[in-house]
Amino acid sequence: MMSSCSILNPQKVENILKKTTICPTTWIDPALLLPDDILHSIFSYLSCADLYNVRLVNKYWHRNTPSYIVCFFDEFIFRKKIPSISSHHDYLESTISSLRASQSRLIKADKRILDVTYNTHQNIDEITKLLDEHDFHEVYLRFICAHRYNSLGYIFQSKSLTILHLTKCGFFNDVFYGLEIIPSLQELKLENVAVCEDNLSEFVTTKCPYIRELSLVNCPWLRDIVIPKLDRLKKLYVKMIDNYYTYINIQVIASSLQVFHFVFRSHRRAAVAHMDIRACRMLREFYLDCLKFPIGLHHENICSDFPHLETLLMRSCETEKPLKILGLSLKKCVLSFPPQYEYSRQIIVSVPNSSFFQYMDTPILSSLAPSSDTSELLESIILVLVPQVHVMNRGWFLKLRSHLESFSNYNTILDLRICVETSYFVGKLNGRTSTIPLHHIKHLMLEMIELKFQRKYLMRYIIDNLLWMSHPNSLTLSVPTSFASLAYGVSKELFDRRNGNCCSGLHHENIC
C-alpha cells in the first residue's frame, strides 16, 4: 500500500450508506455522499488507468482524485531514423533531462508513473537509478528487442512500487542482490521475459509475498510454473501461445485466488498441460483455453474442487472422456468446443442457477443446456447461441426448438448469432416448425451481421420461423447498414401477422 493512504473505517462507511434514502423518483448515488477523505482514500488504491476514467465521472470525483503524473518515453517516437548508438544516447539524455526537469512535479504528485520503451538495454543504468530517486508507484518497462541480461535491481528498490510491468527483458539472480521484501507491490506482469522457474518462485514468495495480481505472458523459459503459498494472490493470468512446447506444468497454491485465466496454444498438436489448482478453493472465475483438456482436472465434474465458482469459460478443449459440468454456484457459463470434437459423446451440463448461458462453434445439441431438475430456479436467463449452421432448413429449426424447450422454466432472453458458414437450399424455402409457441422466450435478439448469403427470402425465412416458434414480446435485429431497410421491411411485414403481444416492441440496430 502507499504510505500516503489513510486506513478506511468500515463502520464509518456503513453508517453513511445507512443514512442514504433511496426513493424511486429521487434516487441519489451513495458514492456521492461519501466524505472527501474516504473517497480520496478509495481512489488512492486505483491504478493510473482507472484514475483517468474516475476523474471523468463528475466534478466531485474529479476533485477527490489523487494527483498523478505520467512520465512517458518511447524510443520509437523519439528517433526519426534507423536506430544507432548515437541516437540511443540522445534518447537517454533526453529522458534523463526530462525526469530532472519534472522533479518538482514528481515530488508533489500523490502517484508517480513511469512508462518507458527502449530499443536496446545499453547504458540504461542512469535511468534505473532515477527510479530509486523518485520512488515511482507504477513502472512499465519495455524493450523492443529481447535482451536477457539487463540489470533491474534499482526498479525493485522502490519503496512505493505497486504495479510493475516488464516486457522483453532478463530476470536473473542479479535482481535479488541486496533486495528486501517489497511490501507495496500489488501487481506484476512479465511478458516475453526470460525467467526460469526457480527464479520466479523465489521472487514471488520471498520478495513479493503481498502480491494480489500476477500475469505471465509468453515467457520463453517457463515449462514448470509453480506458484507456492501466496495467501494474498487474487488474480492469476497465464498465457503461453505461438510456441513449440510439448508440455507445461502449473501448480498453484493460493487460498484466496478468485480469478484464474489459463491459455495454452502450442504448434504441437500433442502438447498437453498438467494442472494442479485444487488448493484454490475460493476460485470464482475460471477461463480455460487449450487444445487438450488439462491433466489434473476432473472430467467427471470440472467444478467439483471449486464450490464457489460463479463463471466458467471453456474453449477448444479436446477430451477423450465424457465431460460433466455440474455446479450449483455457477451463474455464467460459456462453452466452445472444436469442430473435430466428437459431438456424439454425451456432454452433461447442470447449472440450474445460471443467469447467463452461451455456447458457440458447435451444432445445436440438446445435451448442451442447463439441467432444470431442481425447483430452485432463477426467474430469467440470458441464452447466447453462436452455433455452426451449414444448412438452414426445417430440420435445423426443429433441433433449435427442442433445445429451447430445455429452458422452459426460465423467462429467456435469446441472443442468436448466425455466422458466415450459413447456407441455404437452392429453390424455395418452406416448412415451418411446430405451431405450438415457446412462450418463455420474452426477448429475441437476432444478429445476422456476418450472414454469408444476405437474400431477402433467406432473411424472411429465418425471422418467420423464429417468430413462429417463440412469439417474443420484443425483437432486436442487428444487421449490416446496407441491409437494414430490407430487413426492417421484412420484419414489419411479418409483424402485421403477429398474434397478441408478439413483438410489441421492435428495435433494429445497423452495423456498418
XYZ file of C-alpha atoms in Angstrom:
512
model
C 0.000 0.000 0.000
C 1.016 3.584 -0.438
C 2.251 5.357 2.627
C 0.006 8.329 1.840
C -3.191 6.228 2.043
C -5.291 6.543 5.164
C -6.953 3.452 6.598
C -10.652 3.118 5.787
C -13.053 2.662 8.681
C -15.678 0.109 7.539
C -18.114 1.130 10.281
C -17.930 4.755 9.199
C -18.679 3.856 5.585
C -21.571 1.601 6.657
C -23.165 4.347 8.748
C -23.010 6.755 5.836
C -24.668 4.280 3.491
C -27.425 3.542 6.024
C -28.346 7.217 6.102
C -28.887 7.200 2.348
C -32.592 7.204 1.468
C -33.365 5.646 -1.884
C -36.624 6.847 -3.420
C -37.926 5.716 -6.814
C -38.244 9.291 -8.014
C -35.221 10.928 -6.386
C -32.503 8.309 -6.240
C -29.052 9.511 -5.180
C -25.873 7.556 -5.753
C -24.483 6.667 -2.278
C -20.963 7.228 -3.615
C -21.775 10.926 -3.938
C -22.471 11.121 -0.198
C -19.113 9.774 0.932
C -16.878 12.302 2.708
C -13.896 13.638 0.832
C -11.328 11.800 2.949
C -12.955 8.388 2.429
C -13.457 8.939 -1.285
C -9.863 10.096 -1.655
C -8.630 7.015 0.216
C -10.637 4.699 -2.023
C -9.284 6.313 -5.177
C -5.713 6.140 -3.904
C -5.769 2.371 -4.412
C -6.614 2.660 -8.111
C -4.138 2.444 -10.963
C -3.367 5.356 -13.251
C -5.637 3.997 -15.999
C -8.553 3.761 -13.571
C -7.890 7.218 -12.157
C -8.133 8.714 -15.629
C -11.669 7.318 -16.005
C -12.701 8.204 -12.461
C -11.838 11.867 -12.998
C -14.346 11.996 -15.868
C -17.365 10.830 -13.839
C -18.229 14.156 -12.222
C -16.665 17.215 -10.623
C -16.946 15.762 -7.129
C -14.949 12.685 -8.040
C -12.516 14.772 -10.074
C -11.808 16.937 -7.050
C -11.069 13.922 -4.832
C -8.906 12.037 -7.297
C -5.274 11.810 -6.120
C -2.886 13.865 -8.187
C -0.681 11.876 -10.524
C 1.982 12.444 -13.134
C 2.845 10.112 -16.003
C 6.355 10.176 -17.472
C 6.040 8.569 -20.889
C 9.070 7.905 -23.105
C 9.179 5.847 -26.305
C 12.386 5.471 -28.297
C 10.440 4.674 -31.465
C 8.711 8.053 -31.279
C 11.889 9.906 -30.342
C 14.098 8.730 -33.185
C 13.485 9.779 -36.791
C 15.905 7.441 -38.489
C 17.345 3.963 -38.271
C 18.424 3.376 -34.641
C 22.099 3.733 -33.871
C 24.298 4.031 -30.804
C 24.295 7.798 -31.199
C 20.509 8.074 -31.432
C 20.142 5.788 -28.422
C 22.446 8.002 -26.346
C 20.470 11.076 -27.414
C 17.283 9.367 -26.310
C 18.772 8.503 -22.914
C 19.966 12.065 -22.364
C 16.559 13.431 -23.320
C 14.836 11.045 -20.914
C 17.148 11.920 -18.029
C 16.823 15.666 -18.598
C 13.021 15.402 -18.772
C 12.875 13.494 -15.494
C 15.106 16.023 -13.779
C 13.093 18.921 -15.178
C 9.914 17.330 -13.780
C 11.412 16.714 -10.357
C 9.316 19.334 -8.551
C 6.075 17.968 -10.020
C 7.114 14.409 -9.228
C 7.677 15.275 -5.581
C 4.244 16.895 -5.210
C 2.276 14.156 -7.013
C 0.427 11.516 -4.997
C 1.159 8.949 -7.695
C 4.188 8.785 -9.960
C 4.064 6.640 -13.096
C 6.935 5.805 -15.441
C 6.187 4.296 -18.856
C 9.362 3.853 -20.901
C 10.249 1.892 -24.049
C 13.826 1.180 -25.140
C 15.197 -0.225 -28.346
C 18.262 -1.601 -26.556
C 19.416 -2.071 -22.978
C 22.787 -0.368 -23.355
C 23.661 2.296 -20.779
C 20.296 2.424 -19.029
C 21.756 2.250 -15.522
C 21.476 6.026 -15.123
C 17.745 5.916 -15.770
C 17.134 2.954 -13.498
C 18.941 4.863 -10.739
C 16.410 7.657 -11.157
C 13.705 5.170 -10.210
C 15.226 4.939 -6.767
C 15.445 8.727 -6.509
C 11.816 9.454 -7.453
C 10.184 6.394 -5.884
C 7.688 5.620 -8.657
C 4.422 3.852 -7.851
C 3.866 2.322 -11.294
C 6.616 1.254 -13.699
C 6.079 -0.032 -17.246
C 9.424 -1.005 -18.796
C 9.596 -2.402 -22.334
C 12.349 -3.361 -24.747
C 11.715 -3.586 -28.483
C 14.293 -6.322 -28.943
C 14.620 -9.014 -26.308
C 17.639 -8.598 -24.040
C 18.351 -11.226 -21.461
C 20.948 -9.706 -19.194
C 19.506 -6.426 -18.037
C 20.224 -5.155 -14.552
C 16.865 -4.403 -12.927
C 17.886 -4.092 -9.304
C 17.049 -0.404 -8.962
C 13.452 -0.969 -10.019
C 12.767 -3.331 -7.153
C 14.275 -0.991 -4.576
C 11.347 1.413 -4.837
C 9.535 1.724 -1.517
C 6.180 2.673 -3.070
C 6.113 0.405 -6.125
C 2.581 -1.022 -6.530
C 2.436 -2.011 -10.231
C 5.289 -3.375 -12.343
C 5.059 -4.497 -15.984
C 8.199 -5.822 -17.706
C 8.424 -6.714 -21.411
C 11.307 -8.487 -23.195
C 13.988 -8.314 -20.555
C 16.050 -10.634 -18.371
C 15.063 -11.725 -14.900
C 18.032 -13.385 -13.256
C 19.738 -13.807 -9.906
C 21.279 -10.336 -10.034
C 17.810 -8.955 -9.392
C 17.825 -10.366 -5.880
C 21.164 -8.996 -4.696
C 20.644 -6.721 -1.694
C 16.902 -6.789 -2.220
C 14.480 -6.861 0.666
C 10.754 -7.573 0.700
C 8.649 -5.238 -1.456
C 5.511 -4.917 0.703
C 3.843 -2.382 -1.581
C 3.934 -4.421 -4.823
C 0.382 -5.435 -5.743
C 0.524 -6.246 -9.459
C 3.291 -7.913 -11.505
C 3.186 -8.670 -15.225
C 6.010 -10.432 -17.089
C 5.638 -10.528 -20.878
C 8.264 -12.233 -23.040
C 10.587 -12.120 -20.052
C 13.440 -14.618 -19.783
C 12.815 -16.102 -16.360
C 13.370 -19.634 -15.104
C 11.037 -21.492 -12.772
C 13.250 -21.261 -9.688
C 13.797 -17.516 -10.000
C 10.085 -16.861 -10.466
C 9.060 -18.930 -7.448
C 11.769 -17.404 -5.261
C 10.906 -13.869 -6.260
C 7.141 -14.018 -5.702
C 7.447 -15.845 -2.381
C 10.390 -14.082 -0.743
C 10.217 -10.614 -2.288
C 6.522 -10.113 -3.140
C 4.509 -12.010 -0.509
C 1.638 -9.485 -0.639
C 1.131 -9.531 -4.402
C -2.538 -9.626 -5.487
C -2.308 -9.983 -9.277
C 0.249 -11.925 -11.354
C 0.382 -12.179 -15.167
C 2.770 -14.416 -17.125
C 2.616 -13.927 -20.900
C 4.781 -15.917 -23.328
C 7.775 -16.232 -21.007
C 10.112 -18.435 -23.115
C 11.794 -20.457 -20.356
C 8.766 -21.362 -18.307
C 7.756 -25.011 -18.532
C 7.050 -25.692 -14.877
C 5.131 -22.858 -13.261
C 4.958 -23.293 -9.515
C 3.169 -20.607 -7.545
C 3.744 -21.595 -3.905
C 1.720 -20.454 -0.969
C 0.573 -16.884 -1.624
C -2.322 -16.042 0.679
C -2.913 -12.572 -0.830
C -2.987 -13.585 -4.517
C -6.419 -12.802 -6.032
C -5.856 -12.959 -9.801
C -3.566 -15.153 -11.901
C -3.233 -14.928 -15.698
C -1.089 -17.402 -17.637
C -0.887 -17.106 -21.428
C 1.515 -19.225 -23.489
C 0.782 -19.132 -27.221
C 2.623 -19.496 -30.531
C 5.277 -21.832 -29.137
C 6.570 -25.373 -29.644
C 6.142 -26.641 -26.107
C 5.287 -30.316 -25.734
C 4.028 -29.828 -22.212
C 3.553 -27.281 -19.464
C 3.110 -27.912 -15.752
C 1.334 -25.483 -13.475
C 0.777 -25.802 -9.755
C -0.907 -23.056 -7.763
C -1.328 -22.918 -4.006
C -3.270 -19.748 -3.269
C -6.106 -19.994 -0.787
C -7.574 -16.592 -1.757
C -7.313 -16.916 -5.554
C -10.575 -15.791 -7.179
C -9.721 -15.353 -10.884
C -7.633 -17.766 -12.957
C -7.183 -17.469 -16.739
C -5.127 -20.140 -18.494
C -4.398 -20.038 -22.250
C -2.025 -22.605 -23.757
C -1.619 -22.808 -27.546
C 1.305 -24.808 -28.931
C 2.158 -25.619 -32.545
C 2.498 -29.231 -31.426
C -0.901 -30.879 -31.520
C 0.082 -33.404 -28.850
C 1.053 -30.708 -26.341
C -0.688 -31.117 -23.024
C -0.937 -29.160 -19.793
C -0.627 -30.697 -16.341
C -2.610 -28.611 -13.872
C -2.951 -28.756 -10.104
C -5.093 -25.943 -8.711
C -7.084 -27.956 -6.183
C -5.863 -25.732 -3.359
C -7.665 -22.715 -4.878
C -10.985 -23.435 -3.185
C -12.154 -19.813 -3.345
C -11.955 -19.638 -7.152
C -14.873 -17.681 -8.639
C -13.857 -17.176 -12.283
C -12.113 -19.837 -14.382
C -11.144 -19.270 -18.033
C -9.671 -22.313 -19.773
C -8.434 -22.225 -23.383
C -6.138 -25.019 -24.541
C -6.148 -27.667 -27.266
C -6.467 -30.589 -24.854
C -8.264 -30.862 -21.564
C -5.572 -30.442 -18.862
C -4.417 -33.487 -16.940
C -5.318 -32.972 -13.308
C -8.797 -31.507 -13.789
C -11.775 -33.783 -13.230
C -13.701 -34.899 -16.314
C -16.470 -36.138 -14.029
C -17.063 -32.617 -12.785
C -14.741 -29.741 -13.545
C -16.421 -27.692 -10.805
C -16.006 -30.240 -8.009
C -12.893 -28.622 -6.493
C -14.329 -25.090 -6.639
C -17.511 -24.802 -4.553
C -17.711 -21.014 -5.064
C -17.184 -20.975 -8.856
C -19.545 -18.444 -10.493
C -18.091 -18.008 -14.004
C -16.768 -20.759 -16.264
C -15.435 -20.020 -19.759
C -14.083 -23.069 -21.559
C -12.841 -23.062 -25.146
C -11.469 -25.664 -27.553
C -10.573 -28.358 -25.013
C -10.454 -31.822 -26.597
C -11.085 -34.713 -24.267
C -11.328 -38.456 -24.726
C -13.743 -38.883 -21.837
C -17.328 -37.695 -21.305
C -17.353 -34.211 -19.824
C -19.614 -33.139 -16.998
C -20.180 -29.582 -15.813
C -22.160 -29.681 -12.586
C -22.282 -26.562 -10.462
C -24.955 -25.056 -8.253
C -22.925 -21.874 -7.766
C -22.349 -21.204 -11.497
C -24.065 -18.029 -12.690
C -22.317 -17.612 -16.043
C -21.305 -20.473 -18.327
C -19.650 -20.024 -21.755
C -18.684 -23.159 -23.702
C -16.946 -23.623 -27.047
C -15.800 -26.931 -28.496
C -13.539 -27.505 -31.533
C -15.046 -28.698 -34.845
C -13.244 -32.059 -34.607
C -14.806 -32.813 -31.229
C -16.975 -35.943 -31.242
C -20.394 -34.487 -30.579
C -21.888 -37.951 -30.243
C -20.127 -38.195 -26.898
C -22.527 -37.013 -24.245
C -21.816 -33.724 -22.528
C -23.728 -33.225 -19.307
C -24.349 -29.653 -18.202
C -26.209 -28.963 -14.971
C -26.079 -25.321 -13.903
C -29.594 -24.645 -12.579
C -28.735 -21.278 -11.026
C -27.071 -19.822 -14.110
C -28.335 -16.463 -15.376
C -26.111 -16.422 -18.482
C -25.521 -19.449 -20.687
C -23.626 -19.367 -24.001
C -22.083 -21.887 -26.319
C -20.539 -21.281 -29.697
C -18.928 -23.002 -32.698
C -20.954 -26.190 -32.173
C -24.129 -27.689 -33.640
C -27.393 -27.462 -31.730
C -27.269 -30.166 -29.048
C -29.981 -30.824 -26.501
C -27.334 -32.021 -24.032
C -25.713 -28.576 -24.085
C -28.370 -26.986 -21.925
C -28.630 -26.333 -18.202
C -30.470 -29.081 -16.406
C -33.775 -27.940 -14.915
C -34.219 -30.798 -12.464
C -34.353 -28.567 -9.418
C -37.096 -26.324 -8.102
C -34.751 -23.519 -7.090
C -34.525 -21.837 -10.474
C -33.879 -18.235 -11.350
C -36.677 -16.231 -12.922
C -34.777 -15.354 -16.088
C -31.753 -16.411 -18.112
C -29.764 -14.916 -20.985
C -29.122 -17.578 -23.622
C -26.469 -16.773 -26.241
C -26.075 -19.201 -29.147
C -23.370 -18.912 -31.809
C -23.899 -22.298 -33.465
C -22.433 -23.932 -36.540
C -25.144 -23.736 -39.193
C -24.223 -25.315 -42.511
C -27.723 -25.523 -43.986
C -30.730 -23.555 -42.783
C -33.845 -25.739 -43.110
C -36.871 -27.009 -41.208
C -34.867 -29.773 -39.551
C -32.434 -27.271 -38.072
C -35.248 -25.170 -36.607
C -36.801 -28.304 -35.106
C -33.499 -29.028 -33.339
C -33.335 -25.430 -32.149
C -36.880 -25.580 -30.820
C -36.170 -28.836 -28.997
C -33.093 -27.237 -27.471
C -35.010 -24.159 -26.341
C -37.551 -26.334 -24.564
C -34.814 -27.093 -22.022
C -35.173 -23.502 -20.818
C -38.954 -23.635 -20.350
C -38.679 -22.857 -16.625
C -36.997 -19.517 -17.314
C -38.045 -16.207 -18.784
C -35.494 -16.394 -21.572
C -33.675 -13.686 -23.483
C -32.470 -15.456 -26.618
C -29.447 -13.968 -28.404
C -28.963 -15.923 -31.644
C -25.971 -15.084 -33.857
C -25.986 -16.520 -37.380
C -22.412 -16.648 -38.716
C -20.666 -16.790 -42.076
C -20.918 -20.529 -42.784
C -24.722 -20.445 -43.087
C -26.037 -21.594 -46.446
C -29.480 -22.374 -47.871
C -31.210 -24.785 -50.207
C -31.417 -23.897 -53.880
C -35.048 -23.273 -54.661
C -37.948 -22.231 -52.498
C -37.511 -22.221 -48.734
C -40.544 -23.526 -46.905
C -41.556 -25.599 -43.950
C -42.261 -24.124 -40.546
C -41.606 -25.612 -37.150
C -44.293 -26.702 -34.715
C -47.217 -24.314 -34.347
C -47.054 -24.508 -30.529
C -45.090 -21.392 -29.497
C -42.485 -21.255 -26.748
C -43.934 -18.531 -24.555
C -40.980 -18.416 -22.154
C -38.863 -16.533 -24.730
C -39.620 -12.922 -23.857
C -36.976 -11.116 -25.900
C -35.382 -12.291 -29.132
C -32.098 -10.741 -30.281
C -31.086 -11.834 -33.770
C -27.659 -10.961 -35.167
C -27.015 -11.546 -38.873
C -24.098 -9.205 -39.416
C -21.888 -11.939 -40.872
C -24.590 -13.819 -42.768
C -22.935 -15.204 -45.877
C -25.935 -15.065 -48.192
C -27.901 -11.936 -47.462
C -31.005 -12.649 -49.517
C -34.475 -11.348 -48.861
C -36.125 -14.770 -48.881
C -33.498 -16.244 -46.545
C -33.892 -13.337 -44.137
C -37.665 -13.707 -44.271
C -37.392 -17.468 -43.708
C -35.178 -17.082 -40.626
C -37.253 -14.350 -38.994
C -40.542 -16.059 -39.819
C -39.519 -19.352 -38.198
C -38.081 -17.708 -35.108
C -41.200 -15.613 -34.549
C -43.437 -18.573 -35.307
C -41.808 -20.729 -32.633
C -41.237 -18.109 -29.941
C -43.777 -15.223 -30.080
C -41.434 -12.886 -28.145
C -42.577 -9.608 -26.657
C -39.758 -7.751 -28.377
C -37.287 -8.314 -31.179
C -33.862 -6.754 -31.706
C -32.212 -7.099 -35.111
C -28.510 -6.489 -35.790
C -27.761 -6.346 -39.499
C -25.320 -4.518 -41.823
C -26.289 -0.965 -42.683
C -26.679 -1.799 -46.366
C -29.232 -4.464 -45.485
C -31.083 -2.611 -42.716
C -34.008 -1.237 -44.725
C -34.699 -4.596 -46.342
C -34.542 -6.448 -43.023
C -36.794 -3.894 -41.367
C -39.313 -4.143 -44.193
C -39.382 -7.931 -43.992
C -39.788 -7.800 -40.227
C -42.600 -5.254 -40.391
C -44.412 -7.353 -42.972
C -44.225 -10.374 -40.703
C -45.260 -8.361 -37.644
C -48.544 -7.498 -39.317
C -49.462 -11.162 -38.980
C -48.435 -11.429 -35.338
C -50.811 -12.641 -32.649
C -51.467 -10.951 -29.323
C -48.489 -9.145 -27.866
C -45.915 -10.774 -30.156
C -43.117 -8.327 -30.945
C -44.918 -5.331 -29.485
C -41.501 -3.750 -29.129
C -39.277 -3.663 -32.208
C -35.672 -2.488 -32.268
C -33.214 -2.668 -35.105
C -29.517 -1.925 -34.990
C -27.485 -1.049 -38.046
C -23.867 -2.159 -38.135
C -21.502 -0.702 -40.706
